[in-house]
PDB file of C-alpha atoms in Angstrom:
ATOM      1  CA  MET A  21     133.810 212.815   8.559  1.00  0.00           C
ATOM      2  CA  LEU A  22     136.633 214.818  10.367  1.00  0.00           C
ATOM      3  CA  VAL A  23     140.313 214.632   9.972  1.00  0.00           C
ATOM      4  CA  LYS A  24     140.761 213.413  13.294  1.00  0.00           C
ATOM      5  CA  GLU A  25     138.506 210.519  12.645  1.00  0.00           C
ATOM      6  CA  LEU A  26     140.298 209.201   9.654  1.00  0.00           C
ATOM      7  CA  TYR A  27     143.546 209.719  11.380  1.00  0.00           C
ATOM      8  CA  GLU A  28     142.404 207.283  13.885  1.00  0.00           C
ATOM      9  CA  ILE A  29     140.727 204.815  11.362  1.00  0.00           C
ATOM     10  CA  SER A  30     144.256 205.113   9.268  1.00  0.00           C
ATOM     11  CA  LEU A  31     146.364 204.442  12.770  1.00  0.00           C
ATOM     12  CA  ARG A  32     143.645 201.378  13.916  1.00  0.00           C
ATOM     13  CA  ASP A  33     143.916 199.810  10.751  1.00  0.00           C
ATOM     14  CA  GLU A  34     147.697 200.429  10.055  1.00  0.00           C
ATOM     15  CA  GLU A  35     147.478 202.512   6.860  1.00  0.00           C
ATOM     16  CA  SER A  36     151.063 203.694   7.027  1.00  0.00           C
ATOM     17  CA  PHE A  37     150.609 206.185   3.997  1.00  0.00           C
ATOM     18  CA  VAL A  38     147.460 207.660   4.670  1.00  0.00           C
ATOM     19  CA  ALA A  39     148.548 208.064   8.326  1.00  0.00           C
ATOM     20  CA  HIS A  40     151.808 209.606   7.140  1.00  0.00           C
ATOM     21  CA  CYS A  41     150.189 211.912   5.194  1.00  0.00           C
ATOM     22  CA  ILE A  42     147.946 213.314   7.541  1.00  0.00           C
ATOM     23  CA  TYR A  43     150.881 213.719  10.375  1.00  0.00           C
ATOM     24  CA  HIS A  44     152.709 215.502   7.598  1.00  0.00           C
ATOM     25  CA  LEU A  45     149.866 218.065   6.943  1.00  0.00           C
ATOM     26  CA  LEU A  46     149.372 218.454  10.482  1.00  0.00           C
ATOM     27  CA  MET A  47     152.750 219.344  11.257  1.00  0.00           C
ATOM     28  CA  GLU A  48     152.706 221.554   8.094  1.00  0.00           C
ATOM     29  CA  GLY A  49     149.903 223.343   9.533  1.00  0.00           C
ATOM     30  CA  LYS A  50     147.994 222.868   6.267  1.00  0.00           C
ATOM     31  CA  ILE A  51     145.268 221.077   8.186  1.00  0.00           C
ATOM     32  CA  SER A  52     143.692 220.570  11.661  1.00  0.00           C
ATOM     33  CA  LEU A  53     142.107 217.506  13.347  1.00  0.00           C
ATOM     34  CA  GLU A  54     138.668 219.327  13.347  1.00  0.00           C
ATOM     35  CA  ASP A  55     138.735 219.677   9.720  1.00  0.00           C
ATOM     36  CA  GLU A  56     136.246 218.228   7.555  1.00  0.00           C
ATOM     37  CA  ILE A  57     138.155 215.529   5.511  1.00  0.00           C
ATOM     38  CA  SER A  58     137.082 217.288   2.078  1.00  0.00           C
ATOM     39  CA  LYS A  59     140.074 219.681   2.756  1.00  0.00           C
ATOM     40  CA  LEU A  60     142.379 216.882   2.310  1.00  0.00           C
ATOM     41  CA  ASP A  61     141.471 217.349  -1.281  1.00  0.00           C
ATOM     42  CA  SER A  62     142.832 221.129  -1.436  1.00  0.00           C
ATOM     43  CA  VAL A  63     146.143 220.889   0.240  1.00  0.00           C
ATOM     44  CA  GLN A  64     149.409 219.798  -1.265  1.00  0.00           C
ATOM     45  CA  VAL A  65     151.091 216.966   0.148  1.00  0.00           C
ATOM     46  CA  ASP A  66     154.880 216.880  -0.171  1.00  0.00           C
ATOM     47  CA  HIS A  67     155.449 213.300  -1.261  1.00  0.00           C
ATOM     48  CA  GLN A  68     159.277 213.410  -0.918  1.00  0.00           C
ATOM     49  CA  LYS A  69     158.641 214.219   2.576  1.00  0.00           C
ATOM     50  CA  VAL A  70     156.018 211.874   3.391  1.00  0.00           C
ATOM     51  CA  ALA A  71     158.126 209.046   2.013  1.00  0.00           C
ATOM     52  CA  GLU A  72     160.994 210.082   4.263  1.00  0.00           C
ATOM     53  CA  LEU A  73     158.381 210.174   7.584  1.00  0.00           C
ATOM     54  CA  ILE A  74     157.424 206.229   6.086  1.00  0.00           C
ATOM     55  CA  ARG A  75     160.933 205.132   5.719  1.00  0.00           C
ATOM     56  CA  LYS A  76     161.761 206.447   9.502  1.00  0.00           C
ATOM     57  CA  ASN A  77     158.312 205.192  10.388  1.00  0.00           C
ATOM     58  CA  VAL A  78     157.672 208.227  12.671  1.00  0.00           C
ATOM     59  CA  LEU A  79     154.186 206.782  13.773  1.00  0.00           C
ATOM     60  CA  GLY A  80     155.676 203.306  14.694  1.00  0.00           C
ATOM     61  CA  ILE A  81     153.394 201.444  12.442  1.00  0.00           C
ATOM     62  CA  HIS A  82     154.215 197.618  12.224  1.00  0.00           C
ATOM     63  CA  LYS A  83     151.427 196.187  10.097  1.00  0.00           C
ATOM     64  CA  VAL A  84     150.380 192.682  11.390  1.00  0.00           C
ATOM     65  CA  ARG A  85     148.348 190.302   9.520  1.00  0.00           C
ATOM     66  CA  ILE A  86     146.802 186.886  10.303  1.00  0.00           C
ATOM     67  CA  TYR A  87     147.279 183.585   8.571  1.00  0.00           C
ATOM     68  CA  SER A  88     145.829 180.203   8.749  1.00  0.00           C
ATOM     69  CA  LEU A  89     148.634 177.666   8.393  1.00  0.00           C
ATOM     70  CA  LYS A  90     147.530 174.048   7.942  1.00  0.00           C
ATOM     71  CA  MET A  91     149.234 171.562   9.770  1.00  0.00           C
ATOM     72  CA  ASN A  92     147.661 168.279   8.671  1.00  0.00           C
ATOM     73  CA  ARG A  93     144.224 167.248   7.064  1.00  0.00           C
ATOM     74  CA  LYS A  94     142.073 168.500  10.223  1.00  0.00           C
ATOM     75  CA  GLU A  95     144.567 170.735  12.212  1.00  0.00           C
ATOM     76  CA  PHE A  96     145.165 174.738  11.454  1.00  0.00           C
ATOM     77  CA  TYR A  97     147.233 177.276  13.524  1.00  0.00           C
ATOM     78  CA  PHE A  98     146.385 180.787  13.129  1.00  0.00           C
ATOM     79  CA  ILE A  99     149.376 183.045  13.656  1.00  0.00           C
ATOM     80  CA  PHE A 100     149.904 187.059  13.806  1.00  0.00           C
ATOM     81  CA  ALA A 101     152.712 188.001  11.519  1.00  0.00           C
ATOM     82  CA  SER A 102     154.045 191.020   9.211  1.00  0.00           C
ATOM     83  CA  GLY A 103     153.862 188.674   6.118  1.00  0.00           C
ATOM     84  CA  PRO A 104     153.268 184.959   4.738  1.00  0.00           C
ATOM     85  CA  GLU A 105     156.977 184.315   4.776  1.00  0.00           C
ATOM     86  CA  GLU A 106     157.458 185.432   8.502  1.00  0.00           C
ATOM     87  CA  ALA A 107     154.376 183.245   9.410  1.00  0.00           C
ATOM     88  CA  ILE A 108     155.902 180.117   7.595  1.00  0.00           C
ATOM     89  CA  GLN A 109     159.048 180.492   9.166  1.00  0.00           C
ATOM     90  CA  PHE A 110     157.695 180.928  12.789  1.00  0.00           C
ATOM     91  CA  PHE A 111     155.656 177.576  12.121  1.00  0.00           C
ATOM     92  CA  ILE A 112     158.762 175.778  11.040  1.00  0.00           C
ATOM     93  CA  GLU A 113     160.703 176.892  14.151  1.00  0.00           C
ATOM     94  CA  ILE A 114     157.473 176.106  16.450  1.00  0.00           C
ATOM     95  CA  PHE A 115     156.279 172.956  14.857  1.00  0.00           C
ATOM     96  CA  LYS A 116     159.590 171.496  13.134  1.00  0.00           C
ATOM     97  CA  GLN A 117     157.585 171.086   9.747  1.00  0.00           C
ATOM     98  CA  SER A 118     156.527 172.932   7.201  1.00  0.00           C
ATOM     99  CA  PRO A 119     152.882 173.903   6.665  1.00  0.00           C
ATOM    100  CA  LEU A 120     150.583 172.453   4.070  1.00  0.00           C
ATOM    101  CA  ASN A 121     149.426 175.916   3.174  1.00  0.00           C
ATOM    102  CA  CYS A 122     149.203 179.236   4.335  1.00  0.00           C
ATOM    103  CA  HIS A 123     146.454 181.646   4.043  1.00  0.00           C
ATOM    104  CA  GLU A 124     145.622 185.054   4.855  1.00  0.00           C
ATOM    105  CA  TYR A 125     142.391 186.031   6.948  1.00  0.00           C
ATOM    106  CA  PRO A 126     141.005 189.464   7.294  1.00  0.00           C
ATOM    107  CA  LEU A 127     141.524 190.651  10.809  1.00  0.00           C
ATOM    108  CA  GLU A 128     137.815 191.344  11.087  1.00  0.00           C
ATOM    109  CA  PHE A 129     136.984 187.746  10.541  1.00  0.00           C
ATOM    110  CA  GLU A 130     135.105 186.702  13.871  1.00  0.00           C
ATOM    111  CA  LEU A 131     135.533 183.404  15.632  1.00  0.00           C
ATOM    112  CA  GLU A 132     133.966 182.019  19.041  1.00  0.00           C
ATOM    113  CA  ARG A 133     136.253 182.393  22.080  1.00  0.00           C
ATOM    114  CA  GLY A 134     134.470 180.927  25.166  1.00  0.00           C
ATOM    115  CA  LYS A 135     130.927 182.334  25.253  1.00  0.00           C
ATOM    116  CA  GLU A 136     132.072 185.425  23.135  1.00  0.00           C
ATOM    117  CA  PHE A 137     132.802 186.126  19.727  1.00  0.00           C
ATOM    118  CA  VAL A 138     135.975 188.326  18.921  1.00  0.00           C
ATOM    119  CA  ASN A 139     137.631 189.291  15.856  1.00  0.00           C
ATOM    120  CA  PHE A 140     141.502 188.860  15.000  1.00  0.00           C
ATOM    121  CA  ARG A 141     142.028 192.879  15.497  1.00  0.00           C
ATOM    122  CA  GLU A 142     140.946 192.536  18.811  1.00  0.00           C
ATOM    123  CA  MET A 143     142.552 189.426  19.975  1.00  0.00           C
ATOM    124  CA  ARG A 144     146.010 191.166  17.884  1.00  0.00           C
ATOM    125  CA  LYS A 145     145.815 193.452  21.113  1.00  0.00           C
ATOM    126  CA  ASP A 146     146.399 190.344  23.541  1.00  0.00           C
ATOM    127  CA  PHE A 147     150.210 190.047  22.221  1.00  0.00           C
ATOM    128  CA  GLU A 148     153.036 192.044  22.458  1.00  0.00           C
ATOM    129  CA  ARG A 149     155.315 190.372  20.341  1.00  0.00           C
ATOM    130  CA  PHE A 150     154.895 189.175  16.670  1.00  0.00           C
ATOM    131  CA  PRO A 151     155.119 186.461  15.518  1.00  0.00           C
ATOM    132  CA  ALA A 152     152.787 184.895  17.768  1.00  0.00           C
ATOM    133  CA  ILE A 153     150.132 181.969  17.607  1.00  0.00           C
ATOM    134  CA  ALA A 154     146.485 183.257  18.080  1.00  0.00           C
ATOM    135  CA  GLY A 155     145.076 179.980  18.096  1.00  0.00           C
ATOM    136  CA  ARG A 156     144.174 176.470  16.792  1.00  0.00           C
ATOM    137  CA  PHE A 157     141.480 175.265  15.018  1.00  0.00           C
ATOM    138  CA  GLU A 158     140.724 171.625  14.495  1.00  0.00           C
ATOM    139  CA  ARG A 159     138.139 170.303  11.695  1.00  0.00           C
ATOM    140  CA  VAL A 160     135.484 168.080  13.037  1.00  0.00           C
ATOM    141  CA  GLY A 161     134.894 164.879  10.987  1.00  0.00           C
TER     142      GLY A 161
END
């Protein structure tokens, strides 16, 4: 695997530490995007510089997760948020009640939308602002 591929994956999956490490090594000229990832084992990372890059968030990574919040016995809402506290607060603001529970789902979880299957990672691209309601699910029976 090339550094370029790992970098793209780390950005897509919002793996801030890995992405900022690669960014730092690229800026220092210690690696190139065309290098094999095995080269990462032989280069020295300045952890203070990486920590500063992460603190400044130079790559603009804002991790967004998906949460299922239970409204009642049968009704659930999926909310994109940075953490469970933000998802719960958003739920309360919208529905004027506390959820019965809040569970994180993997972004790779697929569900049916119309005649196609889509995962939450793909659905997230439809939104510009977070938190946001991704959808509603009603249990039958």
